[in-house]
Coordinates of C-alpha atoms and ligand atoms in Angstrom, one line a residue:
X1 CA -36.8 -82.5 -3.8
X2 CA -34.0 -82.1 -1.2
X3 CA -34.8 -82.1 2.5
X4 CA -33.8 -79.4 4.4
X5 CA -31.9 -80.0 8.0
X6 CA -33.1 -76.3 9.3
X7 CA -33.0 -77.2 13.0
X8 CA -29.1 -77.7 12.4
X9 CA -26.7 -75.6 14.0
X10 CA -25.8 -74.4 10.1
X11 CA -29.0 -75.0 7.8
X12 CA -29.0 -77.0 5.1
X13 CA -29.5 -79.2 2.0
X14 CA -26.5 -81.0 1.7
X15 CA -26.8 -83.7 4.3
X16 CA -24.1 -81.7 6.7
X17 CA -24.8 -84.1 9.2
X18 CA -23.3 -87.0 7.6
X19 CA -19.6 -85.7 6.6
X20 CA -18.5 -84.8 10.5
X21 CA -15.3 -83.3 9.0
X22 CA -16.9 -80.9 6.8
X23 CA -19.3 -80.0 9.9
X24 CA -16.7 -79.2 12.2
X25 CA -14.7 -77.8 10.0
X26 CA -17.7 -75.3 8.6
X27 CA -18.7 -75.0 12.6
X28 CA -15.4 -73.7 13.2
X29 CA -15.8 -70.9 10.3
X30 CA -19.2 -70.0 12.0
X31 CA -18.0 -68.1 15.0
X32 CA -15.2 -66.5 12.9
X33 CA -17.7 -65.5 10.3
X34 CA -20.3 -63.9 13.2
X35 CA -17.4 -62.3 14.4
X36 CA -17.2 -60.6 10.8
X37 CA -20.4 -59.5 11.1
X38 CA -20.8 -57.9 14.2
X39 CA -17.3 -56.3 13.5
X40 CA -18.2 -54.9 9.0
X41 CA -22.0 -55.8 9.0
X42 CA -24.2 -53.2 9.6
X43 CA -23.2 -50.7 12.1
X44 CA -26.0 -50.0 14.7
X45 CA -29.4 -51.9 14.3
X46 CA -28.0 -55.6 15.2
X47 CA -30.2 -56.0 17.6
X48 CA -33.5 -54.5 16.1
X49 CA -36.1 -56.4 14.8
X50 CA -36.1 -56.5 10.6
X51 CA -38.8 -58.1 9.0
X52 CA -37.0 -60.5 6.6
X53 CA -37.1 -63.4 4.7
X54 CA -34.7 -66.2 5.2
X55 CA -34.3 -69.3 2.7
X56 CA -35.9 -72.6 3.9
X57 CA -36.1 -74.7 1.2
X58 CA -35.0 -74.7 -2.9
X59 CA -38.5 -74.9 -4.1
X60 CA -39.6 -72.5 -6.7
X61 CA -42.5 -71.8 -5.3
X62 CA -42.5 -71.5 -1.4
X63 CA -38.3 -71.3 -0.8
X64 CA -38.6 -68.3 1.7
X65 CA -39.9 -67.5 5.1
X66 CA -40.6 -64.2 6.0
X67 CA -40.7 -62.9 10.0
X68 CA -38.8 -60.5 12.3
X69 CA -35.2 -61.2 12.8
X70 CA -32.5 -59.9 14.8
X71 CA -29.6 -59.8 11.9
X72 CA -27.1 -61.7 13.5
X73 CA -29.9 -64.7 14.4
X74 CA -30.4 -65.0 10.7
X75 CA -29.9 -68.7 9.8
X76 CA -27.1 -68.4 7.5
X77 CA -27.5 -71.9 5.8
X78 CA -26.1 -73.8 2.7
X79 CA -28.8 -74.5 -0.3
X80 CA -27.6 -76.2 -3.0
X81 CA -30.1 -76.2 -6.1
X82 CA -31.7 -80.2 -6.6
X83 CA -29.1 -81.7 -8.9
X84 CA -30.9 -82.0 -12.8
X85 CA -31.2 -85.6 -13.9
X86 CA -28.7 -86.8 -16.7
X87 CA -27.1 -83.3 -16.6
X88 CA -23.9 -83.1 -18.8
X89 CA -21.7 -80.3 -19.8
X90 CA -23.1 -78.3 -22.1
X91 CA -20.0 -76.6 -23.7
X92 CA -16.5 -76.3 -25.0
X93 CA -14.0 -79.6 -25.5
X94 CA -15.6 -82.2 -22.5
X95 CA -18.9 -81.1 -24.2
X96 CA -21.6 -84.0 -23.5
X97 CA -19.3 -85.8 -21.2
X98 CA -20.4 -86.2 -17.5
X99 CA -21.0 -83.1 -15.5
X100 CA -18.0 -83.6 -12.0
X101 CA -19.6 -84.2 -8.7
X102 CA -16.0 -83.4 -7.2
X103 CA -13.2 -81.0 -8.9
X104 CA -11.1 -83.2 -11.3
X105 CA -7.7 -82.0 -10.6
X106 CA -6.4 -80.8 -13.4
X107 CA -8.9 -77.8 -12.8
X108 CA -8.4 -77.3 -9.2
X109 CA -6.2 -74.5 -9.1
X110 CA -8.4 -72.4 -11.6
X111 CA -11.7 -73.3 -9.7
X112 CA -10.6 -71.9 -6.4
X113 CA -9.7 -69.0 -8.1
X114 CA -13.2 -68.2 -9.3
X115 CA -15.2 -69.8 -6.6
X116 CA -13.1 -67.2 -4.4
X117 CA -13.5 -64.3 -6.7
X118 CA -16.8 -64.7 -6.7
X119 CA -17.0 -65.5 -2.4
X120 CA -14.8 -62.2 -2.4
X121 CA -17.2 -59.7 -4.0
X122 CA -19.8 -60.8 -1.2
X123 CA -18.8 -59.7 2.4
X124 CA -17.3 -56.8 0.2
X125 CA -20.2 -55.2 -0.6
X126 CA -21.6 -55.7 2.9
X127 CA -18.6 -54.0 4.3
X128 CA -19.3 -51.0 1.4
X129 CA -22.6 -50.7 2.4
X130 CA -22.3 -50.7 6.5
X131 CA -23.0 -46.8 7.1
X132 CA -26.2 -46.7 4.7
X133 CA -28.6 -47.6 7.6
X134 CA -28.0 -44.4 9.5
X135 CA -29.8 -42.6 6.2
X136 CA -32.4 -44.8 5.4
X137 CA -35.4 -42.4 3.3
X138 CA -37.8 -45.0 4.8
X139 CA -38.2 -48.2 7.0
X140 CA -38.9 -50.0 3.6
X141 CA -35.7 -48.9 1.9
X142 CA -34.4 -49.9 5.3
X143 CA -35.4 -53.5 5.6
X144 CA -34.5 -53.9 1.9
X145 CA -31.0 -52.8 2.7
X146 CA -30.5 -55.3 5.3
X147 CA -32.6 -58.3 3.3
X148 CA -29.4 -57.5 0.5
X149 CA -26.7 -57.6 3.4
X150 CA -27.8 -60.9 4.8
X151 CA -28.0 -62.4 1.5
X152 CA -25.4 -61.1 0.6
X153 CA -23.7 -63.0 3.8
X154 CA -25.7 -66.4 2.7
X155 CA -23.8 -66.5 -0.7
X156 CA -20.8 -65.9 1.1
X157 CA -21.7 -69.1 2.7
X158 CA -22.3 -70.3 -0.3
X159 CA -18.9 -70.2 -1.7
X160 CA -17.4 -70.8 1.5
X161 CA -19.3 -74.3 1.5
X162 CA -17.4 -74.9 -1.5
X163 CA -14.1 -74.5 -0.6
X164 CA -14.6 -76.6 2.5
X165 CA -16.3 -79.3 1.1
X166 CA -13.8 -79.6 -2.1
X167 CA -10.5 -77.9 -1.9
X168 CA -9.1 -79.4 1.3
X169 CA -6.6 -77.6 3.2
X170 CA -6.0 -74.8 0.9
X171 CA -9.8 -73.8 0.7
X172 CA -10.4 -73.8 4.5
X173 CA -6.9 -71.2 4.5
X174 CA -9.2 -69.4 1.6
X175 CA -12.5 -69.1 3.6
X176 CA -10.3 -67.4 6.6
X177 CA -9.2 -64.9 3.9
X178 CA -12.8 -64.2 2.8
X179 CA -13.0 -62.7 6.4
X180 CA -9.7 -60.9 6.6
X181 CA -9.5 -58.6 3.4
X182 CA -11.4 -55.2 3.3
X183 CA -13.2 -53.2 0.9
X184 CA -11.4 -50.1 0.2
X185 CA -8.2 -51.1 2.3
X186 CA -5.1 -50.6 0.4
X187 CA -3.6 -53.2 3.4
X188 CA -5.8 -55.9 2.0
X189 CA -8.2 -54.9 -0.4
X190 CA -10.9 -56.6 -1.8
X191 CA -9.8 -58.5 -5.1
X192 CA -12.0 -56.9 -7.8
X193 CA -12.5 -53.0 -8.6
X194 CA -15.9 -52.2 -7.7
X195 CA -16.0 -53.7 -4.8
X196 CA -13.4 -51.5 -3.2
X197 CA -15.1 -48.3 -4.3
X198 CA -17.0 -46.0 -0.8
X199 CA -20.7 -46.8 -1.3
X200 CA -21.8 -43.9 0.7
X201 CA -25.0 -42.5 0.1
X202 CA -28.5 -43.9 -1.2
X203 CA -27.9 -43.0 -4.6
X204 CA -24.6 -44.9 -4.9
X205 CA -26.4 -47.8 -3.3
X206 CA -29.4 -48.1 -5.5
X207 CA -26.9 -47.6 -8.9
X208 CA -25.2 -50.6 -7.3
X209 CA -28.1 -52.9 -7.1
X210 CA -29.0 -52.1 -10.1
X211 CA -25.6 -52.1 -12.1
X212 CA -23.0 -54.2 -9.8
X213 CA -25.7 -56.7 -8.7
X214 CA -26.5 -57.1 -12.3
X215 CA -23.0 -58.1 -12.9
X216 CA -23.1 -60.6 -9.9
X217 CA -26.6 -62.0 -11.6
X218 CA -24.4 -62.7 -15.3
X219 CA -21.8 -64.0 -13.7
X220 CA -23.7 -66.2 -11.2
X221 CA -25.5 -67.4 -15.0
X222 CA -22.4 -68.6 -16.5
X223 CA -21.0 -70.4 -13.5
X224 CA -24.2 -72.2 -13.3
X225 CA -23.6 -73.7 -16.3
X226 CA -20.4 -75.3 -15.5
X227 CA -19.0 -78.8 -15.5
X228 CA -18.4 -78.6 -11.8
X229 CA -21.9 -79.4 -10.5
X230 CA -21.8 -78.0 -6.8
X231 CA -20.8 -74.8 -8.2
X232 CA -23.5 -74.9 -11.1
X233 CA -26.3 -75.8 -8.3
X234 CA -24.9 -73.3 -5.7
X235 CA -25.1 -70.6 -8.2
X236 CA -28.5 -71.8 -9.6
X237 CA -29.7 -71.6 -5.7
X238 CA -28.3 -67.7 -5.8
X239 CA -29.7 -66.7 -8.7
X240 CA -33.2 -66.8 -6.7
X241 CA -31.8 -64.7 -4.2
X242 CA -30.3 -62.6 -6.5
X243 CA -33.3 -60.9 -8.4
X244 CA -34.7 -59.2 -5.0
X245 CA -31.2 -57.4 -5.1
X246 CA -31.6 -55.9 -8.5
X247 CA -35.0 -55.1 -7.5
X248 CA -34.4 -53.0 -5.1
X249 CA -31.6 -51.1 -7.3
X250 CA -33.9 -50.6 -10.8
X251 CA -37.1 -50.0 -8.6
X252 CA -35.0 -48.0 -6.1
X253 CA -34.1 -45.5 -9.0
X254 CA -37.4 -45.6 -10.8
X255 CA -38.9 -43.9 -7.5
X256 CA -36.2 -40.9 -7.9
X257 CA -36.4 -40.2 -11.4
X258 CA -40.5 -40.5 -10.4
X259 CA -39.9 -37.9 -7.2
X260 CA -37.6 -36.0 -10.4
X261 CA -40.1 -35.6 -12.2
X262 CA -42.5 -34.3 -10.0
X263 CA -39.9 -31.7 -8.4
X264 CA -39.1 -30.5 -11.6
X265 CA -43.0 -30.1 -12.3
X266 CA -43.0 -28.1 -9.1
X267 CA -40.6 -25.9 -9.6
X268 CA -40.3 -22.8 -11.4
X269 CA -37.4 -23.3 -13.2
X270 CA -37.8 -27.0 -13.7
X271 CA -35.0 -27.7 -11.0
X272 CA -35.2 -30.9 -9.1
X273 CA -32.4 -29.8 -6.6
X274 CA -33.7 -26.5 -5.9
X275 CA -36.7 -28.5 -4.8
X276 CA -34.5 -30.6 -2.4
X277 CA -34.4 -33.5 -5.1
X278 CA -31.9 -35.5 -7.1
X279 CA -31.9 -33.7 -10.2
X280 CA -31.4 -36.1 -13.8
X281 CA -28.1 -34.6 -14.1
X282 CA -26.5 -36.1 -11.2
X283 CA -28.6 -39.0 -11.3
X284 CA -26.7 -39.3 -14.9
X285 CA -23.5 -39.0 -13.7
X286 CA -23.9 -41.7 -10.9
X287 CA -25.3 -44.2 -13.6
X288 CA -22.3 -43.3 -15.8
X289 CA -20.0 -44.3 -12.7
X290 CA -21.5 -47.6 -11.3
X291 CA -22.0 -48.9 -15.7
X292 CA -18.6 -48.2 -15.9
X293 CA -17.2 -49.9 -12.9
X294 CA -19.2 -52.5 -13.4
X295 CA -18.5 -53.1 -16.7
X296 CA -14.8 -53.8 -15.9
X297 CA -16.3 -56.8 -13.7
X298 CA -16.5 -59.2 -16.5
X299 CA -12.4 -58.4 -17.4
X300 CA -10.6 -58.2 -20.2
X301 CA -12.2 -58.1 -23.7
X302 CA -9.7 -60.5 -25.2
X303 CA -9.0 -62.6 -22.3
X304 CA -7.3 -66.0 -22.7
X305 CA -8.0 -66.9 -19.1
X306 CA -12.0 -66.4 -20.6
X307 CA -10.7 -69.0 -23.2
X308 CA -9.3 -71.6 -21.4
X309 CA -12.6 -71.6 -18.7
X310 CA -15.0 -72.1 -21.7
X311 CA -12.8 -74.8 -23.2
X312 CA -12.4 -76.4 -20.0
X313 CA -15.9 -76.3 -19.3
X314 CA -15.3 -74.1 -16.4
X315 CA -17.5 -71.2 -17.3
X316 CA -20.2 -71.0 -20.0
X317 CA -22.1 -68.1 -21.4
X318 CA -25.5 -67.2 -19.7
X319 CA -28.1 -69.6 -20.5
X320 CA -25.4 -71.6 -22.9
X321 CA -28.4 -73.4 -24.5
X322 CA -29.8 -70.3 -26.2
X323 CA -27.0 -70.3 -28.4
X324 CA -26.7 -72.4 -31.5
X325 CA -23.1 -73.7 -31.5
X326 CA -21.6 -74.8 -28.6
X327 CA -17.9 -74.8 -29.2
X328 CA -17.4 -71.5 -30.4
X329 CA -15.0 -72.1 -32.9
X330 CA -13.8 -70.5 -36.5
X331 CA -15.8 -67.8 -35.3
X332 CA -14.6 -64.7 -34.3
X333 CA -16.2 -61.4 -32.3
X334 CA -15.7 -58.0 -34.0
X335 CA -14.4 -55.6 -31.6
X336 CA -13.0 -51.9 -31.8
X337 CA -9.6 -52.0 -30.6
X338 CA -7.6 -48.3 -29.8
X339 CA -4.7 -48.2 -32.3
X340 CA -2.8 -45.0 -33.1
X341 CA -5.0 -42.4 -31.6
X342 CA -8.1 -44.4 -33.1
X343 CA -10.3 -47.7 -33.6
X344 CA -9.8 -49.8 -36.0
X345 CA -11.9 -53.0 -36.0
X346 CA -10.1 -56.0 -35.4
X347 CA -12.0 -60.2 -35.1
X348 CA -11.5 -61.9 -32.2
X349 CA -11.5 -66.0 -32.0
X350 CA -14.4 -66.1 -30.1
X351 CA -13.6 -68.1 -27.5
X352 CA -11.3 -65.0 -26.2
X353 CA -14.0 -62.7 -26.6
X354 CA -16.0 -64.8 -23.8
X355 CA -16.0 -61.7 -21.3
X356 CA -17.3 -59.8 -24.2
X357 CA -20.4 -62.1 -25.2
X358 CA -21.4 -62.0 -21.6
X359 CA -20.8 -58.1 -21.3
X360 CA -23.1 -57.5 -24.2
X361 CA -25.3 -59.6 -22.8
X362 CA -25.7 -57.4 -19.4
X363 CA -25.9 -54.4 -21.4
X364 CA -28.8 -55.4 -23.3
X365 CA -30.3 -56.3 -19.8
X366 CA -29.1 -53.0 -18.1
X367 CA -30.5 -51.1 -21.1
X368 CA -34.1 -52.4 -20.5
X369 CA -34.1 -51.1 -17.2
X370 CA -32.9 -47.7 -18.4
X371 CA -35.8 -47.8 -20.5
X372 CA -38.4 -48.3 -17.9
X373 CA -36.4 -45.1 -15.9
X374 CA -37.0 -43.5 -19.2
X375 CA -41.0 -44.5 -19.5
X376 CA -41.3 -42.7 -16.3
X377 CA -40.0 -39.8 -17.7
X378 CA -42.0 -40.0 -20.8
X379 CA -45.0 -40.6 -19.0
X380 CA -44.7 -36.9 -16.7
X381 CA -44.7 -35.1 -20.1
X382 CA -40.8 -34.8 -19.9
X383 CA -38.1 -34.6 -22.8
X384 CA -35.1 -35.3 -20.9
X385 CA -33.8 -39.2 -21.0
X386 CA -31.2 -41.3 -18.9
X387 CA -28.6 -43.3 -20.9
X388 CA -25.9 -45.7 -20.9
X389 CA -22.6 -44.8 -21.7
X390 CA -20.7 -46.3 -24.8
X391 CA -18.7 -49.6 -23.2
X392 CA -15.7 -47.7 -23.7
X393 CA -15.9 -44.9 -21.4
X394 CA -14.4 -44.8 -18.3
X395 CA -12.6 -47.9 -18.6
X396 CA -10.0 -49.4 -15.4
X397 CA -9.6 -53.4 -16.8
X398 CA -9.2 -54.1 -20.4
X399 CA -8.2 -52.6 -23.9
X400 CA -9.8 -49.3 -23.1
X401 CA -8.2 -49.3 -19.6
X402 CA -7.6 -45.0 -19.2
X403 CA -7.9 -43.9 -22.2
X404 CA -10.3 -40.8 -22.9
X405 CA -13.3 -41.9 -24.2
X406 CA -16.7 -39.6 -23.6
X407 CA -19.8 -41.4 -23.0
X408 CA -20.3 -41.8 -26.0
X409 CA -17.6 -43.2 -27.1
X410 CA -15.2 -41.2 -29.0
X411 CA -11.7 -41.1 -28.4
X412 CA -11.1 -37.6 -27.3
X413 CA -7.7 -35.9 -26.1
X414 CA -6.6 -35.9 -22.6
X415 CA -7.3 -32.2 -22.5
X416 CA -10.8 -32.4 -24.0
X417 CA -11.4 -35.2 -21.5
X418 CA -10.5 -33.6 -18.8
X419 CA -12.4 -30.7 -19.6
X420 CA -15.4 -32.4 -20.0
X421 CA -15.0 -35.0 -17.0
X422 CA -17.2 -32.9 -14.4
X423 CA -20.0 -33.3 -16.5
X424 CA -20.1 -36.5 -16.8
X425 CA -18.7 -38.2 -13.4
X426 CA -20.1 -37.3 -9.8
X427 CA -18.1 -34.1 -8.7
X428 CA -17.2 -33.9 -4.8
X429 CA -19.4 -31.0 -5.0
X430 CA -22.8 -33.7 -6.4
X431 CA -21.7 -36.0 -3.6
X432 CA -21.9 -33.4 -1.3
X433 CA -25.1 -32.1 -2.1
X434 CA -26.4 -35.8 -2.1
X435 CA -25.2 -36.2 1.1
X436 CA -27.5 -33.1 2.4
X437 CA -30.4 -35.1 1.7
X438 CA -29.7 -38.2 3.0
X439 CA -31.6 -37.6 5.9
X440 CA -33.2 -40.5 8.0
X441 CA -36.7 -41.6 7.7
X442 CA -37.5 -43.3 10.6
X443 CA -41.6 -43.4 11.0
X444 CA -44.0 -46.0 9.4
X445 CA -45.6 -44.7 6.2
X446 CA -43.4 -41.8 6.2
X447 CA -40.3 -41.2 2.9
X448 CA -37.6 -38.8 2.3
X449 CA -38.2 -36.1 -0.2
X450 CA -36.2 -37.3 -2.7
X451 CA -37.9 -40.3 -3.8
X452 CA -41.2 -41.8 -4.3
X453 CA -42.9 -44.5 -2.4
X454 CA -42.8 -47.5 -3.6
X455 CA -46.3 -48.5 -5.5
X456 CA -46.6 -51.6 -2.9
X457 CA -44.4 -52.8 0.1
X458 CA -43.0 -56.2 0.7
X459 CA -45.0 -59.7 0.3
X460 CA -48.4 -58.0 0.2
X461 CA -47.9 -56.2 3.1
X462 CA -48.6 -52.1 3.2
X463 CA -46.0 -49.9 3.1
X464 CA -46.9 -48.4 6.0
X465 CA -45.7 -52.0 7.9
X466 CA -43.3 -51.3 10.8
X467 CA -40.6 -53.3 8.9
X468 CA -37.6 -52.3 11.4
X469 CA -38.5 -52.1 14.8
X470 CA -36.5 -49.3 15.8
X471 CA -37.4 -49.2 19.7
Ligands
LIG501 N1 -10.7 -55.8 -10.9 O1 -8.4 -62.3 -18.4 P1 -8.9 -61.2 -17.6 C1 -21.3 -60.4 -7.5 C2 -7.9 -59.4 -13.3 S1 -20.4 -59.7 -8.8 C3 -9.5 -56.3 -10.6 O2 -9.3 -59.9 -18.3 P2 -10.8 -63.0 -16.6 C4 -21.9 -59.4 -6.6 C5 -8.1 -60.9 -13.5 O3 -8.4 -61.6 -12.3 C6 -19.8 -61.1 -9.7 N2 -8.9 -57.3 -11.3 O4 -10.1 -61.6 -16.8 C7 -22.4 -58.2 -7.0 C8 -6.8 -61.3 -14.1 O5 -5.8 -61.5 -13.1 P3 -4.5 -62.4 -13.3 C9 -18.5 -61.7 -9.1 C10 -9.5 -57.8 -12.4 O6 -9.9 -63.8 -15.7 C11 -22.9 -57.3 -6.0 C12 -6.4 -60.1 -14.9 O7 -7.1 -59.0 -14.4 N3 -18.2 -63.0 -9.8 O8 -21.5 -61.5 -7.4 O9 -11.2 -63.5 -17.8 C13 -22.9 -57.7 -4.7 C14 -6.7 -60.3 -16.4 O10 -8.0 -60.9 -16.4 C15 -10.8 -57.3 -12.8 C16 -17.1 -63.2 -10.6 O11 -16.4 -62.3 -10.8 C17 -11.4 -56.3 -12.0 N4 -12.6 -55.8 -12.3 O12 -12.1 -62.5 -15.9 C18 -22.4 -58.9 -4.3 C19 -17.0 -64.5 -11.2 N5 -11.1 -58.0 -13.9 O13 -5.0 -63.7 -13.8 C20 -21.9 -59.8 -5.2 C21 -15.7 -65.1 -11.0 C22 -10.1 -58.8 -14.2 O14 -3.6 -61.7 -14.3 N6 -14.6 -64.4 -11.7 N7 -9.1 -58.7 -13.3 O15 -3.9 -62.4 -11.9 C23 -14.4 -64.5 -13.0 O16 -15.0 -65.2 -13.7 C24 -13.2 -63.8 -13.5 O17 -12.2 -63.8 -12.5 C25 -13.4 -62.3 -13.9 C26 -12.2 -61.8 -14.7 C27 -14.7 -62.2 -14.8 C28 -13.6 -61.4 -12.8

């Protein structure tokens, strides 16, 4: 096991210490970065006290510490994952050669591209989700919020580490970038899609856990099986980070559809909203949203640049081993490609369909969450079910990219589309009426009317725990 230097001025597990370039270097990012924070972090509670846990070690078993923290104390550190013995790539043409402790050259260009793309989408969704701790429905939901931001800001770290430590020049002029772009700033936005879209209510937030983190945790999977081993530990390190985030999104809309349920129970005419509730209709049009965004995450169906990273040994699939073959090729994906005003089903060499294999993947894995919404459902004696939309609808990257599919997937004319868009996306009229209830909950014990408490609070503690000081 790796020690950890946590009484350094940046935490870590990397010997910092030892390489006084790096550590100046990364000590120089530090103020810049704190200046980041204070200026798109959180607005408002940066000097409260939030009951949070901070990573102290890699260990499966005790890696966290949890106290009260002011947010901008949080000790921000660099945790690599302890490097696996004899570890060698495990796909495409260098398979079984020796994994790279450094970045062999001939791959440097398209290795700063991801490790940025992925650094990029961090401080993003920090900046989209600044405003969300003036609404809070409860000091739980509140704390969880800001346990996702800091994180969030740790993997940040994370990547910035990386382009420090291996890309010279060019990846310290990178890390200063991370800091400068903007979610949702046409100036300088931030590079992918999603991550430029307003996150501003509870509802948009929880959806994004759920559907954007999820996204983050198959993407994180198939880095950390790359040849480049700092990136594979790094990401390995994240991925225990990662599943509180998704937690707080899938458990986060289990308690509405629960609180649903019981408003509908309540009222008269079965309507949530009357009741001062989400009702399942909205709540269906916000999943459609944040599935469809983040679908376009993983890119292009047929993507060449998906290709070349699984032949290079770049980028894997998640949890390469599972699969039987690890060169992927003379076989092909089947996909349904838009021709003439219809699909017609057309194989793919399946080393271009790479984006796809992991997409299907993260469907299966958003589906089973769906289905636990759907058990709660079940369970209050209710008909009514929450789906996924079909892959193609709503479509901004790729070879569906605007075309007018409904959810479920038939190719419908512009007209019919448009026609039927209201019911299916979140109407400025659904975001306002969301935004009526997103009324702060401030007082121990106490939650908003629109969801449920949560069936235990955080690290065996009640739910009832003062987990923000707000005095
Ligand atoms: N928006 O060949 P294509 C997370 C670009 S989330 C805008 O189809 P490729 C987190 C693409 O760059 C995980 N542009 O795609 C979650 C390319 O540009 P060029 C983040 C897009 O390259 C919540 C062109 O379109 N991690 O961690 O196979 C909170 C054609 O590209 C988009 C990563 O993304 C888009 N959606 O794959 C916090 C991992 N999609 O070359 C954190 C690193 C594609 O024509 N990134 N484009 O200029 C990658 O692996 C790949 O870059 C992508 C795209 C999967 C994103």
């Amino acid at each position: 096991m790796s020690t950890v230097d946590l009484t350094a001025k940046i935490p870590n597990n990397v010997d910092l210490g030892q390489d006084k370039r790096l550590l100046r270097a990364l000590e120089q990012w530090q103020p810049n970065y704190l200046g980041w924070w204070r200026e798109m972090g959180p607005t408002d509670f940066q000097g409260k006290d939030c009951w949070l846990r901070t990573a102290t070690s890699v260990d499966a078993e005790g890696w966290a510490h949890f106290d009260y923290v002011k947010m901008p104390d949080y000790r921000w550190g660099i945790f690599l994952a302890d490097p696996l013995p004899d570890r060698r790539i495990g796909f495409g043409d260098a398979m079984g050669e020796a994994i790279w402790p450094v970045v062999p050259g001939e791959h440097r260009n398209t290795l700063r591209r991801l490790i940025v793309t992925q650094g990029d989408t961090e401080p993003a969704s920090v900046e989209q989700q600044r405003m969300l701790g003036h609404s809070a429905p409860s000091l739980y939901d509140l704390r969880n919020l800001f346990q996702v931001n800091v994180e969030e800001g740790r993997h940040l770290w994370a990547m910035v580490y990386l382009l420090h430590s291996h890309f010279g020049r060019d990846g310290r002029e990178e890390a200063e970038e991370l800091l400068l772009r903007r979610s949702g700033n046409p100036d300088k936005p931030r590079i992918l899609g999603a991550f430029n879209e307003p996150i501003d209510n509870w509802l948009d937030f929880f959806m994004f856990t759920m559907f954007t983190d999820r996204d983050g945790k198959y993407q994180l999977l198939a880095l950390a099986e790359s040849g480049f081993d700092p990136l594979s530990r790094t990401c390995r390190f994240m991925l225990t980070e990662e599943a509180h985030h998704m937690f707080v999104g899938e458990s986060g809309i289990e308690r509405v559809v629960e609180r649903t349920a019981e408003l509908m129970k309540l009222d008269r005419n079965g309507d949530a909203r009357a009741q001062g509730g989400i009702d399942l209709k909205a709540l269906q049009k916000f999943l459609n949203l944040w599935f469809a965004l983040s679908l376009d995450l993983f890119g292009g169906e047929v993507s060449s640049n998906a290709a070349s990273y699984f032949a290079a040994g770049l980028k894997g699939r998640a949890k390469e081993e599972t699969y039987p073959d690890h060169q992927a090729l003379g076989q092909t994906y089947r996909l349904p490609v838009p021709q003439d005003g219809a699909l017609t089903e057309e194989d793919v060499p399946l080393r271009n369909a790479m984006n796809e294999v992991l997409r299907d993947e993260y469907v299966e894995d958003c589906q089973r969450g769906v289905d636990r919404w759907n058990k709660r459902l079940e369970e209050a004696g209710l008909g009514d079910r929450l789906r996924l939309p079909s892959k193609r609808f709503y479509r901004h990257i790729g070879i569906y990219t605007e075309m007018p599919f409904d959810p479920e997937g038939k190719l419908l004319t512009r007209e019919a589309w448009e026609a039927g868009r209201n019911g299916w996306l979140p109407t400025a009229e659904d975001r306002a009426f969301v935004r009526t209830l997103m009324q702060p909950v401030r007082e121990p014990g106490k939650i908003a009317n629109w969801i449920a408490r949560p069936a235990r609070g955080i690290k065996g503690l009640p739910f009832e725990y003062e987990y923000v000081r707000l005095d």
